[in-house]
Short mmCIF file of C-alpha atoms in Angstrom, two decimals:
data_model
loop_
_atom_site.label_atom_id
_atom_site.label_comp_id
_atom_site.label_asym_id
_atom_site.label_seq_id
_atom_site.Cartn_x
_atom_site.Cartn_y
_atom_site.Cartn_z
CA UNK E 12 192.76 -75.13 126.23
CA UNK E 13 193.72 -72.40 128.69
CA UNK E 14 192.34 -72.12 132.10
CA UNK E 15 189.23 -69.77 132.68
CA UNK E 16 190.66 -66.74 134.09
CA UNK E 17 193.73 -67.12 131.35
CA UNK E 18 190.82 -66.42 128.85
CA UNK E 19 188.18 -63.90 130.21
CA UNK E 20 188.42 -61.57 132.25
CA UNK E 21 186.35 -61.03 135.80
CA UNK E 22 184.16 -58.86 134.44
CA UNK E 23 183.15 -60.87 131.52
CA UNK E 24 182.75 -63.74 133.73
CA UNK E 25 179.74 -61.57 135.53
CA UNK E 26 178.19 -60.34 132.13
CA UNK E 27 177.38 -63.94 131.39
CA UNK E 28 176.42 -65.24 134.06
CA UNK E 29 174.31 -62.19 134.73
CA UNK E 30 172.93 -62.75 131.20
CA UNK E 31 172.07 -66.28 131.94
CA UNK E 32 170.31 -65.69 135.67
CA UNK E 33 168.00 -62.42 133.89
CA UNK E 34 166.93 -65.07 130.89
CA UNK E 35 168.76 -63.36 127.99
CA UNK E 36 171.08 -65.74 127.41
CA UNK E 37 171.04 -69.79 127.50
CA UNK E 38 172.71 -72.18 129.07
CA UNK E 39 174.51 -73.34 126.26
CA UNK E 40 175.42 -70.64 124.66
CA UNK E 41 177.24 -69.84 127.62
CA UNK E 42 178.32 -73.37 128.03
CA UNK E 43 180.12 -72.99 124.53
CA UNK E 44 181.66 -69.36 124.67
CA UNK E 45 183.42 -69.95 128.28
CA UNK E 46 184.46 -73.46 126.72
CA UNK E 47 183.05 -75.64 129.37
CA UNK E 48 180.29 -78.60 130.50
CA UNK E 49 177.40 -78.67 132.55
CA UNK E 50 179.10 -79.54 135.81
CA UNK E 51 181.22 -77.03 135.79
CA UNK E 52 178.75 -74.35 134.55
CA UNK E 53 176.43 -75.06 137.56
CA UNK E 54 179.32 -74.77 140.35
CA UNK E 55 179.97 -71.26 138.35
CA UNK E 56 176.70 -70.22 138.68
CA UNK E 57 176.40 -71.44 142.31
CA UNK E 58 179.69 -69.28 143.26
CA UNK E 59 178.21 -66.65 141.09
CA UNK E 60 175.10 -66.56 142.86
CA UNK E 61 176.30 -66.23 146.40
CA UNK E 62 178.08 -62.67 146.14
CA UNK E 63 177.51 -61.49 142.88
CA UNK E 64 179.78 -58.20 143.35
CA UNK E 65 182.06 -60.53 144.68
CA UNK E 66 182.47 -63.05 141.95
CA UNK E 67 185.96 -63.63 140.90
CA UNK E 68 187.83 -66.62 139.75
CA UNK E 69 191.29 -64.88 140.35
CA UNK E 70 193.40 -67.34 142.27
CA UNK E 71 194.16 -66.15 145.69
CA UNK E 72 197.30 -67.71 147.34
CA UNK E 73 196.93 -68.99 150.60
CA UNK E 74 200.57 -69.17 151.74
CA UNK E 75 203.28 -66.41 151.32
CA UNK E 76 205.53 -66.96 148.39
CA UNK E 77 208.84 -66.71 149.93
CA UNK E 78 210.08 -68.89 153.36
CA UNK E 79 210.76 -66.77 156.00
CA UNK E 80 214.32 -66.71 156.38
CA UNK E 81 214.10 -69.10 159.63
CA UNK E 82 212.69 -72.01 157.63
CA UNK E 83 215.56 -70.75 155.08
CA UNK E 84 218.37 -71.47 157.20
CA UNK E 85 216.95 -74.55 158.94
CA UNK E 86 216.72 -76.09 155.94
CA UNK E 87 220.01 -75.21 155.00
CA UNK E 88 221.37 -76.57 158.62
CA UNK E 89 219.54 -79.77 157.62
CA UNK E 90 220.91 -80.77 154.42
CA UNK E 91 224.21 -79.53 155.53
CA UNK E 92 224.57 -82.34 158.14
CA UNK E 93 222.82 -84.54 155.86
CA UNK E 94 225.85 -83.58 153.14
CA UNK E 95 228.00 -84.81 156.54
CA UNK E 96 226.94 -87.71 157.60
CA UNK E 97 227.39 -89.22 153.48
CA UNK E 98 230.83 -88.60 153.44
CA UNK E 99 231.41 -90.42 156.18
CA UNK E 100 232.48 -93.67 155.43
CA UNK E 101 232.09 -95.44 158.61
CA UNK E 102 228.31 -94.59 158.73
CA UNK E 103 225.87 -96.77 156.67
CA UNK E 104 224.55 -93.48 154.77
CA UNK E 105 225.09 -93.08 151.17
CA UNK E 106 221.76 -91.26 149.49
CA UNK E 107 220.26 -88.24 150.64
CA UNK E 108 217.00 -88.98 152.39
CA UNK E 109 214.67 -85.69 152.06
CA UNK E 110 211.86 -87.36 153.59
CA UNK E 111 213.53 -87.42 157.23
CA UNK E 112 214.56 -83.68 156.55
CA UNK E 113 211.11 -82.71 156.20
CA UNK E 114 209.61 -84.80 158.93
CA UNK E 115 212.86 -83.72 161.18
CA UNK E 116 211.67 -80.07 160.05
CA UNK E 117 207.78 -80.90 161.14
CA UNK E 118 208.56 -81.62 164.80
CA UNK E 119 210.24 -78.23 165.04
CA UNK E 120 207.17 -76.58 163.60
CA UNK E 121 208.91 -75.92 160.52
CA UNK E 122 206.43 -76.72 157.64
CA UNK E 123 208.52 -77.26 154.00
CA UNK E 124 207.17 -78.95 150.91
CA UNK E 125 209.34 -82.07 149.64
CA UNK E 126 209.81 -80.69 146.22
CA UNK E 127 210.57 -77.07 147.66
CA UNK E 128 213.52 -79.18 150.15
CA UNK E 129 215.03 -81.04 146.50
CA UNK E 130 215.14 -77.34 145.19
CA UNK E 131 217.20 -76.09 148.07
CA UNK E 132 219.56 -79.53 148.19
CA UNK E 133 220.19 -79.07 144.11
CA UNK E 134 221.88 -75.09 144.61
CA UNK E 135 223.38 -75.89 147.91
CA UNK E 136 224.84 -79.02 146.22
CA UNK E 137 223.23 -81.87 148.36
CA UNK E 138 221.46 -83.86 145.38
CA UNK E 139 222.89 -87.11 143.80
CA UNK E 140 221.69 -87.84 140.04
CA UNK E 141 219.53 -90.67 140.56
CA UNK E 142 220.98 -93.82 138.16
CA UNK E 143 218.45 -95.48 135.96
CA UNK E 144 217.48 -98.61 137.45
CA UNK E 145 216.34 -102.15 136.49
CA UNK E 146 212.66 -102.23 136.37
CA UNK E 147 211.70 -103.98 139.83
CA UNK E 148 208.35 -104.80 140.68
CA UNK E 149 207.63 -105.18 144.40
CA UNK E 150 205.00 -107.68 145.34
CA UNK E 151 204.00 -109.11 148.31
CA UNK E 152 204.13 -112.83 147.20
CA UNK E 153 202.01 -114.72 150.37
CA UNK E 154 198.96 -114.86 151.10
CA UNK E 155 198.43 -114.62 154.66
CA UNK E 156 200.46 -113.02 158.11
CA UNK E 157 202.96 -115.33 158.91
CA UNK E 158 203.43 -117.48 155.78
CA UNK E 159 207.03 -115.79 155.80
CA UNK E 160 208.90 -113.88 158.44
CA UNK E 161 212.03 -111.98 156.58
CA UNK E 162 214.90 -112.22 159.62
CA UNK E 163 217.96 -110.28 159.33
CA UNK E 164 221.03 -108.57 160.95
CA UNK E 165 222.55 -105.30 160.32
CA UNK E 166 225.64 -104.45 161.97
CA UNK E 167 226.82 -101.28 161.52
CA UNK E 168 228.27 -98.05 163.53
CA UNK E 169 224.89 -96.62 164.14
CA UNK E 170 226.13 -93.06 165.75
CA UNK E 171 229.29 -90.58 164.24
CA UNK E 172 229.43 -89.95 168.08
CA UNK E 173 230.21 -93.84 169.26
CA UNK E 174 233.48 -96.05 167.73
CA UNK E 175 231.16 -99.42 168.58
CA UNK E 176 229.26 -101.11 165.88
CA UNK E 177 225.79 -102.70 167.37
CA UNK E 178 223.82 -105.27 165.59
CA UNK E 179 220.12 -104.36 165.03
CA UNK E 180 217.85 -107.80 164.37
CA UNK E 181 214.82 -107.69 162.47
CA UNK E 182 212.02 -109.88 162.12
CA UNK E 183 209.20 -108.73 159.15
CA UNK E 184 205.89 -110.23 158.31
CA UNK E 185 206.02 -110.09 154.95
CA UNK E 186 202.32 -110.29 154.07
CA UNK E 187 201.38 -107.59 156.43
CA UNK E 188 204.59 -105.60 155.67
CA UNK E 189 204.62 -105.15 159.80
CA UNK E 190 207.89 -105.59 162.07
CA UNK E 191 207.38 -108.39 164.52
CA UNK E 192 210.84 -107.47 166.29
CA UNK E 193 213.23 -105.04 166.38
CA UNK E 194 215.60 -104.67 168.84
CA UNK E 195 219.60 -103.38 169.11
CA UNK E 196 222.42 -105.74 170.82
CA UNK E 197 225.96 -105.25 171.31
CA UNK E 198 227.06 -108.16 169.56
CA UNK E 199 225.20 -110.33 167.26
CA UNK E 200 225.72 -114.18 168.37
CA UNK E 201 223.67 -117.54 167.72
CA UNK E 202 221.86 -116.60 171.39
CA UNK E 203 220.46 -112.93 170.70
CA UNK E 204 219.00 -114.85 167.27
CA UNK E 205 216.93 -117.86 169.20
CA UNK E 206 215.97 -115.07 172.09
CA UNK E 207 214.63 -112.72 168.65
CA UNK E 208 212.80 -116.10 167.38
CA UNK E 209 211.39 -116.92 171.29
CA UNK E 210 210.22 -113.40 171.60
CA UNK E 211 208.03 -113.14 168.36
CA UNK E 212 206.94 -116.70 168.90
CA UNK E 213 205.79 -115.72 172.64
CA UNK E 214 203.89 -112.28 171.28
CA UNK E 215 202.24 -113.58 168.27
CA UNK E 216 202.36 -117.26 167.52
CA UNK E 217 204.54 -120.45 165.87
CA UNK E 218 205.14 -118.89 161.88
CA UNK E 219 205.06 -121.12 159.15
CA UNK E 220 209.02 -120.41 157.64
CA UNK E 221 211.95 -118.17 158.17
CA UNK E 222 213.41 -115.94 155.07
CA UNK E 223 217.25 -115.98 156.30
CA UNK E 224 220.60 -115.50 154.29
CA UNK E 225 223.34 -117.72 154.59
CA UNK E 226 224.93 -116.63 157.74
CA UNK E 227 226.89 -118.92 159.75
CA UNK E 228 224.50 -118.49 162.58
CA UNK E 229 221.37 -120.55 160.27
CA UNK E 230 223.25 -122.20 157.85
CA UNK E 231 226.51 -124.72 157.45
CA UNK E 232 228.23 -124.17 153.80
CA UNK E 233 230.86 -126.52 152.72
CA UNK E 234 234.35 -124.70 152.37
CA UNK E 235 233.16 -121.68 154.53
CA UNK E 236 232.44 -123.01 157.79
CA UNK E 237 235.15 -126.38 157.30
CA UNK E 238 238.95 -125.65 158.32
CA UNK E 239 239.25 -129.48 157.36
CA UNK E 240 241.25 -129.88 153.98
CA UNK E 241 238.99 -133.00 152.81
CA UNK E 242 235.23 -132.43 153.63
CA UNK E 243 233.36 -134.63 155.90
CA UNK E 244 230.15 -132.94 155.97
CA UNK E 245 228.12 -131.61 152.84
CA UNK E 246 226.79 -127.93 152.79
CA UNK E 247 223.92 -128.17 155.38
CA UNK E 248 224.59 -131.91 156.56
CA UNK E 249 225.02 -129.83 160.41
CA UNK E 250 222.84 -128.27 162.07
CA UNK E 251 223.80 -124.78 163.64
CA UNK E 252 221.98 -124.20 167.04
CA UNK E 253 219.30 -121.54 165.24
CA UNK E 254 218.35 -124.00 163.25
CA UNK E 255 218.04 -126.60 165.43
CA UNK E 256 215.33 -124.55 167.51
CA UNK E 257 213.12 -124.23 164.54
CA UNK E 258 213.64 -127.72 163.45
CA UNK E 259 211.81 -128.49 166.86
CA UNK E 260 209.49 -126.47 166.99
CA UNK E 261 208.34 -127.06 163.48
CA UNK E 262 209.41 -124.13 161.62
CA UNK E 263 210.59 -124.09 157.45
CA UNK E 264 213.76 -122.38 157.20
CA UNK E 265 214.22 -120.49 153.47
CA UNK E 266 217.80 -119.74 152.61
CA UNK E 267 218.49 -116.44 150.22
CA UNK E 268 220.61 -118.25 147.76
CA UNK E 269 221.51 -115.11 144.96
CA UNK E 270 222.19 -111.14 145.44
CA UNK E 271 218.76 -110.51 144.33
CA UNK E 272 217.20 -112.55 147.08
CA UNK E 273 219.71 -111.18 149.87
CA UNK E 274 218.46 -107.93 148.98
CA UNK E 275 215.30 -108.83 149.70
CA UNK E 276 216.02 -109.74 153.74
CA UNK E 277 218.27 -106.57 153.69
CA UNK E 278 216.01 -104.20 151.71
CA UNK E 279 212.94 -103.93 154.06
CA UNK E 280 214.95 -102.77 156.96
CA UNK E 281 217.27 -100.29 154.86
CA UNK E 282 215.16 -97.58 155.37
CA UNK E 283 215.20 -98.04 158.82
CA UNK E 284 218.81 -97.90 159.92
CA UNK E 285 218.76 -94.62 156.94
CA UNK E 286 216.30 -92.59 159.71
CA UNK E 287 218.21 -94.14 162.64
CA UNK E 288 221.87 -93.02 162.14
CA UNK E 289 220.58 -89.60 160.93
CA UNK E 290 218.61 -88.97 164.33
CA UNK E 291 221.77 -90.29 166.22
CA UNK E 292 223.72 -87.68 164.51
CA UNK E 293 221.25 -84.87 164.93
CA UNK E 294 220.89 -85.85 168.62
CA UNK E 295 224.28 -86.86 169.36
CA UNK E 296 223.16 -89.58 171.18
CA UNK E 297 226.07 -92.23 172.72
CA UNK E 298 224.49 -94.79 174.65
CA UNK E 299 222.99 -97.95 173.41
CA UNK E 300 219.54 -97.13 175.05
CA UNK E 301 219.76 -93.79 173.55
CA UNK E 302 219.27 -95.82 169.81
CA UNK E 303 217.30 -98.47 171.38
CA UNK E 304 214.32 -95.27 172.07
CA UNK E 305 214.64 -94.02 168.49
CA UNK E 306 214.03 -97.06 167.22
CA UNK E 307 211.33 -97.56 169.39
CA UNK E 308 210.11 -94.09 168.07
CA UNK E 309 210.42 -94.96 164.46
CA UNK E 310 208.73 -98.45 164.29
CA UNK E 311 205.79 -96.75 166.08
CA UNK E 312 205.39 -94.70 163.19
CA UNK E 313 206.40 -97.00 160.68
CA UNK E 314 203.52 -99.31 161.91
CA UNK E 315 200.61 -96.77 162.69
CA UNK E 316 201.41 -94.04 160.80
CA UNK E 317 202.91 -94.91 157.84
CA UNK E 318 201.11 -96.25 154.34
CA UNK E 319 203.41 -98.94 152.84
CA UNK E 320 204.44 -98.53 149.24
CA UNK E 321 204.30 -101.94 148.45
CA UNK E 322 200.94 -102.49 150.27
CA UNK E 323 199.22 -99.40 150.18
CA UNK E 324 198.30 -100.28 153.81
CA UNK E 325 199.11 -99.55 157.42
CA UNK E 326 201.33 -102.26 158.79
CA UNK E 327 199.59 -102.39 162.07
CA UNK E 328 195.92 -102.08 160.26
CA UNK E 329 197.02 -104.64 157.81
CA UNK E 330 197.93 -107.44 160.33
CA UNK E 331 194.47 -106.69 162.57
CA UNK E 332 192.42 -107.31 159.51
CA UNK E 333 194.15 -110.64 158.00
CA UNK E 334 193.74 -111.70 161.97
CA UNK E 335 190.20 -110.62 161.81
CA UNK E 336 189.29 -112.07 158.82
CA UNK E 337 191.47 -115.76 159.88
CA UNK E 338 193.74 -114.75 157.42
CA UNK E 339 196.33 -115.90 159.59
CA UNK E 340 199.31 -119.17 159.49
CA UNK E 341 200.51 -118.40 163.46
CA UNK E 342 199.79 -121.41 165.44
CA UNK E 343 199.73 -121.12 169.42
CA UNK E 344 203.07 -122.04 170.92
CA UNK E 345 202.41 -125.36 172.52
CA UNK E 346 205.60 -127.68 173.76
CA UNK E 347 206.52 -130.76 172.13
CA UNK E 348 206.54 -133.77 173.77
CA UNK E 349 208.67 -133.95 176.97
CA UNK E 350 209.35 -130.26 177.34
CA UNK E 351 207.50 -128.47 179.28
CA UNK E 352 209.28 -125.53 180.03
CA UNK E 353 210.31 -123.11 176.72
CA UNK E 354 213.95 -122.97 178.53
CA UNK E 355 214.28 -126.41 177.10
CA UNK E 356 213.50 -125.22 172.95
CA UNK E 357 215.43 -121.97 172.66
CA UNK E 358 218.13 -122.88 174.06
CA UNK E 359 221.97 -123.60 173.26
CA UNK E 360 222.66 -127.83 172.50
CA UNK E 361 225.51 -130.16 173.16
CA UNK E 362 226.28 -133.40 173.16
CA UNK E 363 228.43 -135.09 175.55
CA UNK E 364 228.94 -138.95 177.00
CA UNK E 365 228.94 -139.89 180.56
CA UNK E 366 232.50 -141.12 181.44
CA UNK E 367 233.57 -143.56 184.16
CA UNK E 368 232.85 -141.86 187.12
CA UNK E 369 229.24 -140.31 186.09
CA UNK E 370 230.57 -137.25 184.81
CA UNK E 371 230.53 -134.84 181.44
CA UNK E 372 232.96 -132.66 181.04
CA UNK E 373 231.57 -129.27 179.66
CA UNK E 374 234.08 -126.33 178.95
CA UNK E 375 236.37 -127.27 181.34
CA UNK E 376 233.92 -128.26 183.89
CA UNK E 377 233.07 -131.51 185.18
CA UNK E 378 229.45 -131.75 186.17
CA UNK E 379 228.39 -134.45 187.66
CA UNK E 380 225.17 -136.76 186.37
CA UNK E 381 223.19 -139.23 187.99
CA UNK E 382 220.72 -141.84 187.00
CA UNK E 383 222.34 -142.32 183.86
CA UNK E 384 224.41 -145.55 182.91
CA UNK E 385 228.15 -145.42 181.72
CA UNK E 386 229.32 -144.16 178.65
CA UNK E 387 225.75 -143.05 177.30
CA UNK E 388 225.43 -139.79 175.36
CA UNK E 389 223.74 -137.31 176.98
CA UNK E 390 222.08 -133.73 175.90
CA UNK E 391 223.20 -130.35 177.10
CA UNK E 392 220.65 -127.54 177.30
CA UNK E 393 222.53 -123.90 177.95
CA UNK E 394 220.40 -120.99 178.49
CA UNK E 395 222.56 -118.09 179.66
CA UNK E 396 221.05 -114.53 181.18
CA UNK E 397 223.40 -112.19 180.33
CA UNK E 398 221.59 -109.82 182.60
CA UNK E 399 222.00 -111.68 185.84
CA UNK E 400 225.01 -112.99 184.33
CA UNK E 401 224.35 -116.65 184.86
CA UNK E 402 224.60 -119.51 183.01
CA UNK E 403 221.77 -122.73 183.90
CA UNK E 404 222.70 -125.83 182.32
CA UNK E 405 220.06 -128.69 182.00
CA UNK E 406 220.87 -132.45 181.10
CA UNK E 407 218.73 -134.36 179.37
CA UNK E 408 218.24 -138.19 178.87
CA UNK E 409 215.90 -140.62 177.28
CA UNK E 410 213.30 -137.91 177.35
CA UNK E 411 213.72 -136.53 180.74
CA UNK E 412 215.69 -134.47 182.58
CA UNK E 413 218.84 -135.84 184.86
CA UNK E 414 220.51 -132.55 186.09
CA UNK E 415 220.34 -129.13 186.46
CA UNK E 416 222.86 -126.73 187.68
CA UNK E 417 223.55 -122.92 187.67
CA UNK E 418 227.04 -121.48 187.19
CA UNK E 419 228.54 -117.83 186.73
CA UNK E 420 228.93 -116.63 183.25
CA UNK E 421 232.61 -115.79 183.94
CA UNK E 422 233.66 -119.02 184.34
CA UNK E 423 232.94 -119.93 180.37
CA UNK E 424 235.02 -117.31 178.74
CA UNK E 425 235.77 -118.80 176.14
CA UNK E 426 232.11 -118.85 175.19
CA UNK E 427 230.05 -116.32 173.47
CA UNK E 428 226.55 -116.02 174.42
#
């Protein structure tokens, strides 16, 4: 059935309700003629009743029809560089993202509905058919913050204004949908991974497991990391040093072992590098720091402003209620038995023996170590600061520690920290 004012006119509108208020007509008679029930009879009458002369259900628009022809050509400018920044290659763009148009639009007091932006991008030719997909059905599958922390790396050229490619590591709760760390690094090495892992474990707790790939840096595959011809060791029969550090401090390490379950480290954080390169490009920015504040500026949102698809929840609101409620598998980050300093567990390992004249050599350096008899193996602990650019090395035997000694960065260079 039509709409009201499709069927009767203003006028008519009055006659009956006028009828009905003097007594000469009942409620529903005009309950049946206008087509409608009692609810919406009485709010009639109640809108009736306040201006009579006035009555009208004639919809009055609010907003002017047409954009001004400033929010025309803003929008245009938008989905223009948005057109750019897809056919570049070298950038990790390939949809269009109308969302970040329209928030990008917001902040410059520019106010444009979503489906009014698609309109724009279909004539202007900035719209990709969107393929029929398999049917997917996003879940969060635990139970409580913590029971699984999705870790991953993306490492990609994050500005059309820089030629270097920066690694941005992510750590996501996946009950509470909430990032736990986020942060950009020049290169991505086993030491920026165990400093990611020590930083979440310092601000919120010990998790329960780690959701990784199969990178090199937390896992050892047979015929991938092997240059030997006939295999010794058996696809994760070694260690890498990542893994290592949450084998001590008690951590269960999950391994993505198909396509389907890589996209799931990958896919949470996709969004994120989508509204990172395109504020790069719209701000030309060129320094490292430069990205490091947008991030900072989109997580913010992400986690207090943002309701999560999957979740239908705040991030940050999320996470304070499961903690509230004990909803929660972080346990405090307490030492194991001899450390005592958290130098000693995130931290690089080697092994090396003592030789003849109580001495290792390490990387072309021979350090000397006391207190320890001839030809016993010894443990290395390297915990570089790339920002004073020094490198501490800390020997340990039979549960205690033998030697400790500082040395310039420069003088490993053939090491990558």
């Amino acid at each position: 059935m039509e709409q009201i004012p499709k069927r009767f006119t203003g006028e008519q509108m009055k006659v009956l309700l006028k009828g009905y208020c003097q007594g000469t007509l009942d409620r529903s008679t005009v309950e049946e003629t206008l087509g409608i029930g009692k609810a919406r009879f009485f709010t009639l009458l109640k809108q009736y009743r306040l201006d009579p002369d006035k009555f009208s259900l004639t919809y009055q628009r609010a907003s002017p029809a047409r954009l001004p022809a400033s929010a025309e050509r803003e929008m245009e400018k938008e989905l223009m560089l948005e057109k750019s920044l897809i056919e570049d290659r070298s950038l990790p763009i390939t949809t269009y993202n109308y969302s970040a148009i329209r928030d990008r639009l917001i902040k410059r007091g520019v106010t444009v509905s979503l489906p009014t932006i698609i309109k724009r991008a279909k004539s202007l030719g900035c719209y990709q058919p969107h393929p029929r997909k398999k049917a997917h059905d996003r879940e969060v599958i635990t139970t409580a913050i913590s029971a699984l922390i999705q870790h991953d790396a993306s490492h990609h050229r994050w500005s059309p204004y820089v030629r270097e490619r920066w690694a941005l590591i992510t750590s996501l709760d996946d009950f509470s949908r909430k990032l736990l760390y986020a942060d950009f690094f020049e290169q991505e090495t086993t030491w920026v991974h165990i400093k990611a892992a020590e930083t979440l474990m310092h601000t919120y707790g010990i998790p329960l497991r780690y959701y990784v790939d199969s990178l090199r840096v937390f896992r050892f595959v047979q015929g991938r990391d092997s240059f030997w011809r006939k295999h010794i060791l058996q696809t994760d029969e070694a260690n890498p040093q990542w893994r290592q550090v949450m084998n001590i401090i008690g951590v269960d390490v999950t391994f993505a072992l198909s396509l389907e379950a890589k996209g799931k480290v990958e896919r949470p954080c996709r969004w994120l590098q989508d509204r990172i390169v395109r504020t790069c490009a719209l701000e030309k920015l060129t320094t490292l720091n430069e990205v490091r504040a947008v991030l900072k500026e989109e997580v913010s949102r992400y986690h207090n402003h943002q309701v999560h698809s999957t979740t239908r929840e705040v991030p940050s609101i999320r996470l304070e209620k499961a903690r509230k409620e004990g909803n929660s598998l972080f346990r405090p980050l307490v030492l194991p038995n001899p450390f005592t300093l958290t130098k000693d567990i995130f931290c690089l390992r080697e092994k090396r023996m003592v030789n003849g004249y109580r001495r290792i050599s390490l990387f072309n350096h021979e350090i000397p170590v006391p207190h320890v008899p001839l030809r016993k193996e010894v443990e290395v602990h390297l915990i570089p600061d790339t920002k004073r650019e020094a490198l501490e090395i800390r020997i340990w035997w039979e549960n205690r520690m033998v030697q400790s000694v500082t040395y310039p960065i420069k003088e490993f260079p053939s090491v990558h920290f």
